[in-house]
Structure formats: structure tokens, C-alpha cells
Amino acid sequence: MENTENRREELIGYLKGLRDHICREFESIETGGSFQRETWDYNKGSGGGEMSVLRGEVFEKAAVNWSGVQGDKTPLSNEDLPFFATGVSLITHMKNPKMPTVHFNIRYIESGDQFWIGGGYDLTPMGFVFDEDTDHFHKVAKDCLDPHGEHLYPKYKQNAAEYFYIKHWQKERGVGGIFFDHVNSGDFNKDIAMWKSVGDTFTDAIMPIYKRRITESYTEEDRQTQLQLRGHYVEFNLLYDRGTKFGFESGGNPKAILCSMPPLVAW
Amino acid sequence: MENTENRREELIGYLKGLRDHICREFESIETGGSFQRETWDYNKGSGGGEMSVLRGEVFEKAAVNWSGVQGDKTPLSNEDLPFFATGVSLITHMKNPKMPTVHFNIRYIESGDQFWIGGGYDLTPMGFVFDEDTDHFHKVAKDCLDPHGEHLYPKYKQNAAEYFYIKHWQKERGVGGIFFDHVNSGDFNKDIAMWKSVGDTFTDAIMPIYKRRITESYTEEDRQTQLQLRGHYVEFNLLYDRGTKFGFESGGNPKAILCSMPPLVAW
């Protein structure tokens, strides 16, 4: 990575490839549809994004967003610094309440002459917690991070527990995962290797869970529980989530920011 | 109103009576249920609230909240001032998409040695705007305010247009209404007379509209439009509404704060 321009291009290439890989993996277990892609322009600066949304029978809604934008004023910062941000962000809302919602995001951000990475994945059961699934998810996360430093998994797991906390309900959003932000150790190639590990292992973390639960039966009552728990997810995203705030504050496309919202919610 | 204690009691009595009146009016056109009342205690100070929720056939969900709480630290204020707040707040979510959502609130607040009133009502059609309904709603609001000063209706109407604005969609939430906050003219009896007029005329503003639309037919597509527009309502309440923020920041009961959420929403 010789210079900023090259680095951006290389990371964007990786992110788009990862997005394609994840979409293909999801489509491999979907029986009722495929991802539809829509592009958008970033009106408050340059760049834009690509929204991929699947509304199917297994994935009631899955939204996988890639974006790459730059502008004059870093969102959520008090200073007027130019910024560049690129990342992939995804959320699933499954039809079957036994299949958990999963959230994944990795991002690379430049602000002024600073740059850093962030990301993670976390799991939110919708009324049914299977220890076997939780254990698998966390094991993949740990195995992915350990080669990059054994202190990382406990730290990032703790970050997730703190970040994905729904204050007004005094509960964690789900069964956790990993979360990191503002990472720049000084050895950026090393940081990016960790970041890519998180990206590369995401489907290993979630797909075995989906394949295991896809045939489970459920009742109308289970479905109601799921729709209500989705409400807590909406509350978290709109009240607390920094990614959502970053999106709105940067003047991002509201359709892209909100395409993570559940297809159907009950309160 | 000789002193603070008497004033609080008098206003609480008015608010609870108004709440009962509104519930009775709503129940008079409901065919599938009645209001269920639940009380809660304010854990971060003293007082509490009474939540009245109707889940029926005409009112898919109507929530009428009375609350009266006091504590050590005024929410949304930078200073550590004791506060007292009492008010009635309500939202309806109708089954028939031709029947608009309505929101009403009046509140009385003390903070340190200051006190003021706020309130208003506003109308949000869910896909069908009937000029006749909008005109009636605004006419009742104007007729209610004019006796208290002809400058009030234009000002409060403008307040509502500015306040109930969904920034990220660059649109007003509905067809407007009236909104006022931090009102204390120095003649509190006069202010309270205006405030009570707003309370007293609310059912005149909405009930004729509901009675006119209750028998209108609608399609499954109309219903889908309604469920999606309810999503914008949720976004407004969680992203922008000061009442919601005030509630959460004061450590209010999340169930009471969120009981205004629509029963079913699609994104």
C-alpha cells in the first residue's frame, strides 16, 4: 500500500469481493429470491454506495451495503476535517424465529491525516437462544482473532457486550460477538490482516447456524415474539447506534441507512 | 392557584379527567375492545404514570398516557435543577389506512423556580390525504386558539410544521397541526386557559374525521402503504422527538415511553 489512493482502491476491491461472497453464500440457502442491487450517489461529497437487498422465504430480508464516500466534514467530529469512509455493513432478518439475526460490519475511515479501521459481527436470537449456536459463533470469532493477538478476542468481545447494550431495557441486544473501532496500531498491514480475517470468517460464523436451524418448526406465537424482539433491534439502531448517526450526520442516503430495518415489526 | 402544590393538584385533576374523556370518546366508536390501564412508578424520583392502551378493531392501537413525575435533575438541561412534569400524551394507530394517525400532548413542567406549559395536536394521514379532514382539523385548532390571541394559531401551526419534520426524508411528518413549548407569558391563569382549550377541543378535532372515515373500504396495497408510512413515524419518534428523549433521559418507564409505537410496521 504505497499511498492513500492505492490503499483505498485495494480496500474497496476487497470489500466488494467480500460483499459478493456473502451474497452468494446467503443465496445458496434461499429458496424464494435473490439479491437485488441498487446504487446511489453521495450528494454531500463524492462517491456513493451499492445496496443489495434480498427479500425471500428464508431471509425475510437481508441487506448488504457497500459504501465508499468522501466529503469535507467528518461526521460526529467537532472539527472540520475532510474524510473518506468505506465499508460493508449487513443485517439479516430471518423468517424462521429459530434463525437468529446477524449483523456484520467492517469499515475503513480517514479523517484529516488520521486513518483507522473498525468492524465486528454479533448475533441476536429472536426468542430462542441455542447455546450450541452461541458457542460456535464465538469460537469462530476467537479462532479468527487469536493469530493476530490473544488479547484481541476478550477485548473485542467485551466491546460488543458494552456497545450492543439496550440501555432502556437494561439488556444486551443479543448474545454478543466482537466489535472494534478506531484501530490503528501503527502497523497498518498488520491491522488490515486482522480486519480481513474478520471479513473472511463471517460466513463461517453464521452459515453453519443457519443451515442447522433452517428446518426447525415454529408457532404463530414464536413469530409474534420475534416481531416484538425486532422492535428492540429498531430501538437500538435508531436511538443508540453510532453507524446510523454517522450515516444521517454525513447526509448519507436514508434508504441505504434504513434498509437494515426489519421487514415487519410489532410493538 | 395559591401555591405550587395546589397548582400541581389542580392540573393533575384536569389531565386525568381529560384522559378519561378521550378514552370514552375513542371507545364510543370501537367495536373490538376497551382501554386497559396499567400504572407505573417513577423509580428515579417520585410519582409515576398511568398507561391506557386499547388494542381493538377500529383502533389497532391507541395509547393514552398520563404521567406526573418529579426528580432532582431536569432532563435535557445542563444544570442540576429539580423538576416536576405532568402531562397527557396520546397516539393512535388505526386499522383502516383511510383513518389518520393523530398525536396529542399537553404538559406542565417546573424546573428550578421556572415553570411553563407545552402541547398541541397534529394529524398524520397514512397514505390518504383528505383535504376536508385536514381543513376540519386545522379549523378546530384555529377556533380554539383565536380567543386567546389571533397570533397564536399561525405561530403554533408554524411550530408544528418545523417540529414534525422528518429531516432525512425531507418531508413533514403529516399535514400538521399546532405545537407550542416553553410558554409562560407571565399571566399563568391566561396561559392555562389556552392550554385547557387545546385539551378540551382535541376530540372535536379528531372524532368527526374518524366517524367520517370509519366505513371506508381499503385494499391490501393500501394497508402495505400504511405499514410503511408507520415506519417513518417510528423513525421520527426515535431519532428526533424531544418527548421521547426527555422520557429516556429522565429514566422514565420504557414501556410507557414506547407504548406509542405502532402495533405493526413494515420497512
PDB file of C-alpha atoms in Angstrom, chain B residues 34-244:
ATOM      1  CA  SER B  34     -61.669  -1.300  25.528  1.00  0.00           C
ATOM      2  CA  PHE B  35     -58.809   0.571  27.181  1.00  0.00           C
ATOM      3  CA  GLN B  36     -56.681  -1.415  29.594  1.00  0.00           C
ATOM      4  CA  ARG B  37     -54.955   0.663  32.255  1.00  0.00           C
ATOM      5  CA  GLU B  38     -51.558  -0.045  33.819  1.00  0.00           C
ATOM      6  CA  THR B  39     -49.844   2.100  36.434  1.00  0.00           C
ATOM      7  CA  TRP B  40     -46.097   2.504  36.933  1.00  0.00           C
ATOM      8  CA  ASP B  41     -43.817   4.103  39.484  1.00  0.00           C
ATOM      9  CA  TYR B  42     -41.085   6.567  38.638  1.00  0.00           C
ATOM     10  CA  ASN B  43     -38.001   4.893  40.022  1.00  0.00           C
ATOM     11  CA  LYS B  44     -35.616   7.816  39.652  1.00  0.00           C
ATOM     12  CA  GLY B  45     -37.722  10.162  41.769  1.00  0.00           C
ATOM     13  CA  SER B  46     -41.309  10.166  42.953  1.00  0.00           C
ATOM     14  CA  GLY B  47     -44.632   9.893  41.183  1.00  0.00           C
ATOM     15  CA  GLY B  48     -45.385   7.723  38.186  1.00  0.00           C
ATOM     16  CA  GLY B  49     -47.895   7.261  35.447  1.00  0.00           C
ATOM     17  CA  GLU B  50     -50.964   5.570  34.092  1.00  0.00           C
ATOM     18  CA  MET B  51     -50.809   3.976  30.668  1.00  0.00           C
ATOM     19  CA  SER B  52     -54.114   3.329  28.932  1.00  0.00           C
ATOM     20  CA  VAL B  53     -53.860   1.117  25.874  1.00  0.00           C
ATOM     21  CA  LEU B  54     -56.651  -0.007  23.551  1.00  0.00           C
ATOM     22  CA  ARG B  55     -55.979  -2.736  21.015  1.00  0.00           C
ATOM     23  CA  GLY B  56     -59.154  -3.126  19.010  1.00  0.00           C
ATOM     24  CA  GLU B  57     -60.705  -3.436  15.573  1.00  0.00           C
ATOM     25  CA  VAL B  58     -61.010   0.276  14.764  1.00  0.00           C
ATOM     26  CA  PHE B  59     -58.099   1.457  16.870  1.00  0.00           C
ATOM     27  CA  GLU B  60     -55.450  -1.124  16.020  1.00  0.00           C
ATOM     28  CA  LYS B  61     -53.650   0.549  18.906  1.00  0.00           C
ATOM     29  CA  ALA B  62     -54.369   3.703  20.864  1.00  0.00           C
ATOM     30  CA  ALA B  63     -52.132   4.696  23.759  1.00  0.00           C
ATOM     31  CA  VAL B  64     -53.131   7.444  26.174  1.00  0.00           C
ATOM     32  CA  ASN B  65     -50.548   8.163  28.839  1.00  0.00           C
ATOM     33  CA  TRP B  66     -50.907  10.316  31.867  1.00  0.00           C
ATOM     34  CA  SER B  67     -47.778  10.879  33.928  1.00  0.00           C
ATOM     35  CA  GLY B  68     -46.735  13.013  36.873  1.00  0.00           C
ATOM     36  CA  VAL B  69     -43.118  12.708  37.991  1.00  0.00           C
ATOM     37  CA  GLN B  70     -40.576  14.691  39.952  1.00  0.00           C
ATOM     38  CA  GLY B  71     -36.855  14.354  40.485  1.00  0.00           C
ATOM     39  CA  ASP B  72     -33.550  16.015  41.203  1.00  0.00           C
ATOM     40  CA  LYS B  73     -32.249  16.705  37.732  1.00  0.00           C
ATOM     41  CA  THR B  74     -34.261  18.294  34.932  1.00  0.00           C
ATOM     42  CA  PRO B  75     -33.859  16.095  31.828  1.00  0.00           C
ATOM     43  CA  LEU B  76     -32.296  17.737  28.723  1.00  0.00           C
ATOM     44  CA  SER B  77     -30.941  20.540  30.938  1.00  0.00           C
ATOM     45  CA  ASN B  78     -27.285  21.232  31.631  1.00  0.00           C
ATOM     46  CA  GLU B  79     -27.996  22.368  35.167  1.00  0.00           C
ATOM     47  CA  ASP B  80     -28.841  20.207  38.149  1.00  0.00           C
ATOM     48  CA  LEU B  81     -32.304  21.593  38.804  1.00  0.00           C
ATOM     49  CA  PRO B  82     -35.163  19.767  40.495  1.00  0.00           C
ATOM     50  CA  PHE B  83     -38.135  19.236  38.193  1.00  0.00           C
ATOM     51  CA  PHE B  84     -41.791  18.305  38.157  1.00  0.00           C
ATOM     52  CA  ALA B  85     -43.586  17.260  34.971  1.00  0.00           C
ATOM     53  CA  THR B  86     -47.131  16.195  34.347  1.00  0.00           C
ATOM     54  CA  GLY B  87     -48.981  15.685  31.108  1.00  0.00           C
ATOM     55  CA  VAL B  88     -51.136  13.583  28.855  1.00  0.00           C
ATOM     56  CA  SER B  89     -49.724  12.193  25.636  1.00  0.00           C
ATOM     57  CA  LEU B  90     -51.528  10.052  23.104  1.00  0.00           C
ATOM     58  CA  ILE B  91     -51.076   8.445  19.732  1.00  0.00           C
ATOM     59  CA  THR B  92     -53.494   6.390  17.651  1.00  0.00           C
ATOM     60  CA  HIS B  93     -52.709   3.767  15.031  1.00  0.00           C
ATOM     61  CA  MET B  94     -55.854   2.925  13.125  1.00  0.00           C
ATOM     62  CA  LYS B  95     -56.538  -0.355  11.362  1.00  0.00           C
ATOM     63  CA  ASN B  96     -58.138   1.412   8.379  1.00  0.00           C
ATOM     64  CA  PRO B  97     -55.441   3.269   6.372  1.00  0.00           C
ATOM     65  CA  LYS B  98     -58.021   5.902   5.437  1.00  0.00           C
ATOM     66  CA  MET B  99     -58.172   6.908   9.115  1.00  0.00           C
ATOM     67  CA  PRO B 100     -55.162   9.062  10.001  1.00  0.00           C
ATOM     68  CA  THR B 101     -52.883   8.719  12.978  1.00  0.00           C
ATOM     69  CA  VAL B 102     -53.311  11.515  15.474  1.00  0.00           C
ATOM     70  CA  HIS B 103     -50.972  12.711  18.199  1.00  0.00           C
ATOM     71  CA  PHE B 104     -51.921  14.898  21.128  1.00  0.00           C
ATOM     72  CA  ASN B 105     -49.962  16.095  24.112  1.00  0.00           C
ATOM     73  CA  ILE B 106     -50.273  18.715  26.804  1.00  0.00           C
ATOM     74  CA  ARG B 107     -47.740  19.090  29.550  1.00  0.00           C
ATOM     75  CA  TYR B 108     -46.872  21.293  32.507  1.00  0.00           C
ATOM     76  CA  ILE B 109     -43.278  21.483  33.633  1.00  0.00           C
ATOM     77  CA  GLU B 110     -41.424  23.028  36.577  1.00  0.00           C
ATOM     78  CA  SER B 111     -37.648  23.265  36.591  1.00  0.00           C
ATOM     79  CA  GLY B 112     -35.968  25.057  39.482  1.00  0.00           C
ATOM     80  CA  ASP B 113     -38.102  28.163  40.032  1.00  0.00           C
ATOM     81  CA  GLN B 114     -39.284  28.285  36.422  1.00  0.00           C
ATOM     82  CA  PHE B 115     -42.493  26.728  35.116  1.00  0.00           C
ATOM     83  CA  TRP B 116     -44.144  26.565  31.717  1.00  0.00           C
ATOM     84  CA  ILE B 117     -46.647  24.702  29.570  1.00  0.00           C
ATOM     85  CA  GLY B 118     -46.465  23.000  26.219  1.00  0.00           C
ATOM     86  CA  GLY B 119     -48.695  20.948  23.975  1.00  0.00           C
ATOM     87  CA  GLY B 120     -50.502  20.573  20.698  1.00  0.00           C
ATOM     88  CA  TYR B 121     -52.098  18.135  18.295  1.00  0.00           C
ATOM     89  CA  ASP B 122     -51.128  17.049  14.811  1.00  0.00           C
ATOM     90  CA  LEU B 123     -52.507  14.744  12.142  1.00  0.00           C
ATOM     91  CA  THR B 124     -50.651  12.123  10.092  1.00  0.00           C
ATOM     92  CA  PRO B 125     -52.524  10.501   7.211  1.00  0.00           C
ATOM     93  CA  MET B 126     -51.197   7.060   6.296  1.00  0.00           C
ATOM     94  CA  GLY B 127     -51.300   7.296   2.531  1.00  0.00           C
ATOM     95  CA  PHE B 128     -54.600   9.119   2.048  1.00  0.00           C
ATOM     96  CA  VAL B 129     -54.834  12.860   2.479  1.00  0.00           C
ATOM     97  CA  PHE B 130     -58.416  14.158   2.518  1.00  0.00           C
ATOM     98  CA  ASP B 131     -58.422  17.964   2.281  1.00  0.00           C
ATOM     99  CA  GLU B 132     -61.777  18.008   4.023  1.00  0.00           C
ATOM    100  CA  ASP B 133     -60.219  16.292   7.046  1.00  0.00           C
ATOM    101  CA  THR B 134     -57.119  18.487   7.081  1.00  0.00           C
ATOM    102  CA  ASP B 135     -59.276  21.616   6.858  1.00  0.00           C
ATOM    103  CA  HIS B 136     -61.552  20.493   9.683  1.00  0.00           C
ATOM    104  CA  PHE B 137     -58.609  19.624  11.929  1.00  0.00           C
ATOM    105  CA  HIS B 138     -56.918  22.972  11.409  1.00  0.00           C
ATOM    106  CA  LYS B 139     -60.205  24.878  11.742  1.00  0.00           C
ATOM    107  CA  VAL B 140     -60.839  23.396  15.191  1.00  0.00           C
ATOM    108  CA  ALA B 141     -57.280  24.301  16.180  1.00  0.00           C
ATOM    109  CA  LYS B 142     -57.671  27.869  14.931  1.00  0.00           C
ATOM    110  CA  ASP B 143     -61.088  28.339  16.547  1.00  0.00           C
ATOM    111  CA  CYS B 144     -59.681  27.033  19.798  1.00  0.00           C
ATOM    112  CA  LEU B 145     -56.692  29.382  19.826  1.00  0.00           C
ATOM    113  CA  ASP B 146     -58.156  32.594  18.351  1.00  0.00           C
ATOM    114  CA  PRO B 147     -59.980  33.636  21.562  1.00  0.00           C
ATOM    115  CA  HIS B 148     -56.599  33.517  23.345  1.00  0.00           C
ATOM    116  CA  GLY B 149     -54.845  35.710  20.785  1.00  0.00           C
ATOM    117  CA  GLU B 150     -55.101  35.684  16.996  1.00  0.00           C
ATOM    118  CA  HIS B 151     -51.341  35.473  16.638  1.00  0.00           C
ATOM    119  CA  LEU B 152     -51.281  32.051  18.296  1.00  0.00           C
ATOM    120  CA  TYR B 153     -52.668  29.750  15.596  1.00  0.00           C
ATOM    121  CA  PRO B 154     -50.286  30.897  12.799  1.00  0.00           C
ATOM    122  CA  LYS B 155     -47.363  30.692  15.200  1.00  0.00           C
ATOM    123  CA  TYR B 156     -48.227  27.291  16.654  1.00  0.00           C
ATOM    124  CA  LYS B 157     -49.052  25.930  13.206  1.00  0.00           C
ATOM    125  CA  GLN B 158     -45.609  27.037  12.023  1.00  0.00           C
ATOM    126  CA  ASN B 159     -44.032  25.451  15.120  1.00  0.00           C
ATOM    127  CA  ALA B 160     -45.714  22.146  14.277  1.00  0.00           C
ATOM    128  CA  ALA B 161     -44.557  22.292  10.639  1.00  0.00           C
ATOM    129  CA  GLU B 162     -40.988  22.823  11.846  1.00  0.00           C
ATOM    130  CA  TYR B 163     -41.071  20.357  14.721  1.00  0.00           C
ATOM    131  CA  PHE B 164     -42.807  17.441  12.980  1.00  0.00           C
ATOM    132  CA  TYR B 165     -40.315  17.429  10.145  1.00  0.00           C
ATOM    133  CA  ILE B 166     -38.525  14.240   9.139  1.00  0.00           C
ATOM    134  CA  LYS B 167     -35.139  15.609   8.196  1.00  0.00           C
ATOM    135  CA  HIS B 168     -33.743  12.551   6.444  1.00  0.00           C
ATOM    136  CA  TRP B 169     -36.827  12.223   4.210  1.00  0.00           C
ATOM    137  CA  GLN B 170     -37.061  15.998   3.819  1.00  0.00           C
ATOM    138  CA  LYS B 171     -40.792  15.950   4.451  1.00  0.00           C
ATOM    139  CA  GLU B 172     -43.278  16.941   7.132  1.00  0.00           C
ATOM    140  CA  ARG B 173     -44.499  14.011   9.197  1.00  0.00           C
ATOM    141  CA  GLY B 174     -48.151  14.637   8.257  1.00  0.00           C
ATOM    142  CA  VAL B 175     -50.494  17.504   7.472  1.00  0.00           C
ATOM    143  CA  GLY B 176     -49.535  19.468  10.558  1.00  0.00           C
ATOM    144  CA  GLY B 177     -51.479  20.887  13.429  1.00  0.00           C
ATOM    145  CA  ILE B 178     -50.366  23.024  16.347  1.00  0.00           C
ATOM    146  CA  PHE B 179     -47.364  22.798  18.669  1.00  0.00           C
ATOM    147  CA  PHE B 180     -46.133  25.046  21.471  1.00  0.00           C
ATOM    148  CA  ASP B 181     -43.463  24.716  24.150  1.00  0.00           C
ATOM    149  CA  HIS B 182     -41.939  26.747  26.995  1.00  0.00           C
ATOM    150  CA  VAL B 183     -44.985  29.023  27.209  1.00  0.00           C
ATOM    151  CA  ASN B 184     -45.133  31.307  30.224  1.00  0.00           C
ATOM    152  CA  SER B 185     -46.447  34.763  29.389  1.00  0.00           C
ATOM    153  CA  GLY B 186     -46.332  35.984  32.980  1.00  0.00           C
ATOM    154  CA  ASP B 187     -50.108  35.564  33.297  1.00  0.00           C
ATOM    155  CA  PHE B 188     -50.290  31.895  34.141  1.00  0.00           C
ATOM    156  CA  ASN B 189     -54.068  31.730  34.522  1.00  0.00           C
ATOM    157  CA  LYS B 190     -54.370  33.048  30.978  1.00  0.00           C
ATOM    158  CA  ASP B 191     -51.799  30.525  29.707  1.00  0.00           C
ATOM    159  CA  ILE B 192     -53.581  27.663  31.424  1.00  0.00           C
ATOM    160  CA  ALA B 193     -56.904  28.737  29.901  1.00  0.00           C
ATOM    161  CA  MET B 194     -55.350  28.414  26.428  1.00  0.00           C
ATOM    162  CA  TRP B 195     -53.758  25.098  27.362  1.00  0.00           C
ATOM    163  CA  LYS B 196     -57.093  23.719  28.545  1.00  0.00           C
ATOM    164  CA  SER B 197     -58.746  24.898  25.335  1.00  0.00           C
ATOM    165  CA  VAL B 198     -56.280  22.761  23.424  1.00  0.00           C
ATOM    166  CA  GLY B 199     -57.107  19.832  25.690  1.00  0.00           C
ATOM    167  CA  ASP B 200     -60.849  20.399  25.542  1.00  0.00           C
ATOM    168  CA  THR B 201     -61.049  20.675  21.744  1.00  0.00           C
ATOM    169  CA  PHE B 202     -58.870  17.695  20.833  1.00  0.00           C
ATOM    170  CA  THR B 203     -61.752  15.251  20.462  1.00  0.00           C
ATOM    171  CA  ASP B 204     -63.654  17.855  18.387  1.00  0.00           C
ATOM    172  CA  ALA B 205     -60.654  17.956  16.082  1.00  0.00           C
ATOM    173  CA  ILE B 206     -60.339  14.210  15.528  1.00  0.00           C
ATOM    174  CA  MET B 207     -63.651  12.450  16.188  1.00  0.00           C
ATOM    175  CA  PRO B 208     -65.604  13.858  13.190  1.00  0.00           C
ATOM    176  CA  ILE B 209     -62.740  12.683  10.941  1.00  0.00           C
ATOM    177  CA  TYR B 210     -62.803   9.202  12.414  1.00  0.00           C
ATOM    178  CA  LYS B 211     -66.590   8.978  12.167  1.00  0.00           C
ATOM    179  CA  ARG B 212     -66.424  10.063   8.517  1.00  0.00           C
ATOM    180  CA  ARG B 213     -63.736   7.542   7.504  1.00  0.00           C
ATOM    181  CA  ILE B 214     -64.609   4.522   9.624  1.00  0.00           C
ATOM    182  CA  THR B 215     -66.650   2.807   6.903  1.00  0.00           C
ATOM    183  CA  GLU B 216     -64.244   3.472   4.008  1.00  0.00           C
ATOM    184  CA  SER B 217     -63.011   0.382   2.212  1.00  0.00           C
ATOM    185  CA  TYR B 218     -59.336  -0.277   1.567  1.00  0.00           C
ATOM    186  CA  THR B 219     -57.104  -2.767  -0.234  1.00  0.00           C
ATOM    187  CA  GLU B 220     -54.183  -4.903   0.875  1.00  0.00           C
ATOM    188  CA  GLU B 221     -51.953  -2.476  -1.025  1.00  0.00           C
ATOM    189  CA  ASP B 222     -53.368   0.454   0.984  1.00  0.00           C
ATOM    190  CA  ARG B 223     -52.554  -1.483   4.116  1.00  0.00           C
ATOM    191  CA  GLN B 224     -48.942  -2.036   2.985  1.00  0.00           C
ATOM    192  CA  THR B 225     -48.554   1.685   2.315  1.00  0.00           C
ATOM    193  CA  GLN B 226     -49.858   2.383   5.801  1.00  0.00           C
ATOM    194  CA  LEU B 227     -47.417  -0.070   7.418  1.00  0.00           C
ATOM    195  CA  GLN B 228     -44.509   1.559   5.591  1.00  0.00           C
ATOM    196  CA  LEU B 229     -45.553   5.104   6.477  1.00  0.00           C
ATOM    197  CA  ARG B 230     -45.779   3.973  10.097  1.00  0.00           C
ATOM    198  CA  GLY B 231     -42.059   3.268   9.717  1.00  0.00           C
ATOM    199  CA  HIS B 232     -41.416   6.972   9.125  1.00  0.00           C
ATOM    200  CA  TYR B 233     -43.405   7.693  12.263  1.00  0.00           C
ATOM    201  CA  VAL B 234     -41.165   5.340  14.256  1.00  0.00           C
ATOM    202  CA  GLU B 235     -38.058   6.927  12.771  1.00  0.00           C
ATOM    203  CA  PHE B 236     -39.265  10.390  13.776  1.00  0.00           C
ATOM    204  CA  ASN B 237     -40.109   9.352  17.316  1.00  0.00           C
ATOM    205  CA  LEU B 238     -36.835   7.557  17.986  1.00  0.00           C
ATOM    206  CA  LEU B 239     -34.469   9.833  16.068  1.00  0.00           C
ATOM    207  CA  TYR B 240     -35.875  13.316  16.640  1.00  0.00           C
ATOM    208  CA  ASP B 241     -38.702  13.576  19.162  1.00  0.00           C
ATOM    209  CA  ARG B 242     -37.798  15.576  22.258  1.00  0.00           C
ATOM    210  CA  GLY B 243     -40.595  13.976  24.293  1.00  0.00           C
ATOM    211  CA  THR B 244     -39.066  10.548  23.720  1.00  0.00           C
TER     212      THR B 244
END
